[in-house]
């Protein structure tokens, strides 16, 4: 019998959805690469993660493809993944991994375990006072402020001492503030894609001129990269620090170079990372093997 695999998605990404985001072409590229890798061994079905539980429970495995709107409903999302596991559906990555990774406080844990990290303040909410204090704390002139539960740079801002936030600007949820790393606009952000704990491929993502966000939604572009041995080792070291007995099926380790030249982890993406299939010729086959191995 061929395996039935759900590719969990959402109205932002499902083909034909009226609210499909302009960057949902990433959904199509990821879906097509994995389906091609699976071939006749499994049927892959894109489906909203909020579909009725009995419909989702009919699948053998639920792969977290493009459920991009989970950041607005983290608890509901986790409850749903746990319900699927309780219904004997294999969830990849598992709900326990998703729970750990859904709050970027995990970065503090990785730092404590020895991962090279970006200095970060963790206010429970952020306003002009927190931003002003961050300039002094870091001794820098530009900061980035983002949500602790977030993705795709949504809700994120960057301020300079010369152009601070307006008096009524606020992030009314747990936030994180970092010094702005200039390397993002020069070298860019490096992504290392791991499947079943092994490096599959790497790439560099650069922002559009004038922007600093590397995501395709803001005009960012990516090219495949043969990483320098030291950079590859830095990403592998982050993988080794993940607090799980087994490496997750998939992981994207995003890194940015600090002024001193070493790569720091900006995100260890274990939930629904875009895995850049166009930059990794073997990606679809490797992911398919990994998914099918979960069903043995
Ligand atoms: N400290 C920083 N310095 C420079 N650019 C940053 C910094 N933090 C984030 N960015 C930019 O914003 C983007 C989104 O931030 P990130 O931390 O990756 O969160 P997410 O991808 O979950 O929204 C990054 O890819 C990068 O382009
Ligand atoms: Mg990111």
CSV table of N, CA and C and ligand atoms in Angstrom, one decimal, residues 104 152-153 189 205 214-215 252 254 266-267 269, ligand 2:
chain,number,residue,atom,x,y,z
A,104,UNK,N,11.3,31.8,20.4
A,104,UNK,CA,12.7,32.0,20.1
A,104,UNK,C,13.6,32.1,21.3
A,152,UNK,N,9.1,34.9,9.1
A,152,UNK,CA,9.0,35.7,7.8
A,152,UNK,C,9.2,37.2,8.1
A,153,UNK,N,9.9,37.6,9.1
A,153,UNK,CA,10.1,39.0,9.5
A,153,UNK,C,8.9,39.8,9.7
A,189,UNK,N,22.7,36.2,4.6
A,189,UNK,CA,22.4,35.2,5.7
A,189,UNK,C,22.7,33.8,5.1
A,205,UNK,N,21.5,33.9,1.3
A,205,UNK,CA,20.3,34.7,1.0
A,205,UNK,C,20.6,36.2,1.2
A,214,UNK,N,16.0,39.2,4.2
A,214,UNK,CA,16.4,38.4,3.0
A,214,UNK,C,15.3,37.6,2.4
A,215,UNK,N,14.1,37.6,3.0
A,215,UNK,CA,13.0,36.8,2.6
A,215,UNK,C,12.5,37.2,1.2
A,252,UNK,N,16.8,23.8,9.4
A,252,UNK,CA,17.5,24.8,8.6
A,252,UNK,C,18.2,25.7,9.7
A,254,UNK,N,20.1,28.9,10.2
A,254,UNK,CA,20.4,30.2,9.6
A,254,UNK,C,21.5,30.9,10.4
A,266,UNK,N,21.2,32.7,13.9
A,266,UNK,CA,20.1,33.7,14.0
A,266,UNK,C,18.8,33.0,14.2
A,267,UNK,N,18.7,31.7,13.6
A,267,UNK,CA,17.6,30.9,13.9
A,267,UNK,C,18.0,29.4,13.6
A,269,UNK,N,15.7,26.7,12.6
A,269,UNK,CA,14.3,26.5,12.1
A,269,UNK,C,13.9,25.1,12.0
B,2,LIG,MG1,14.5,33.9,9.6
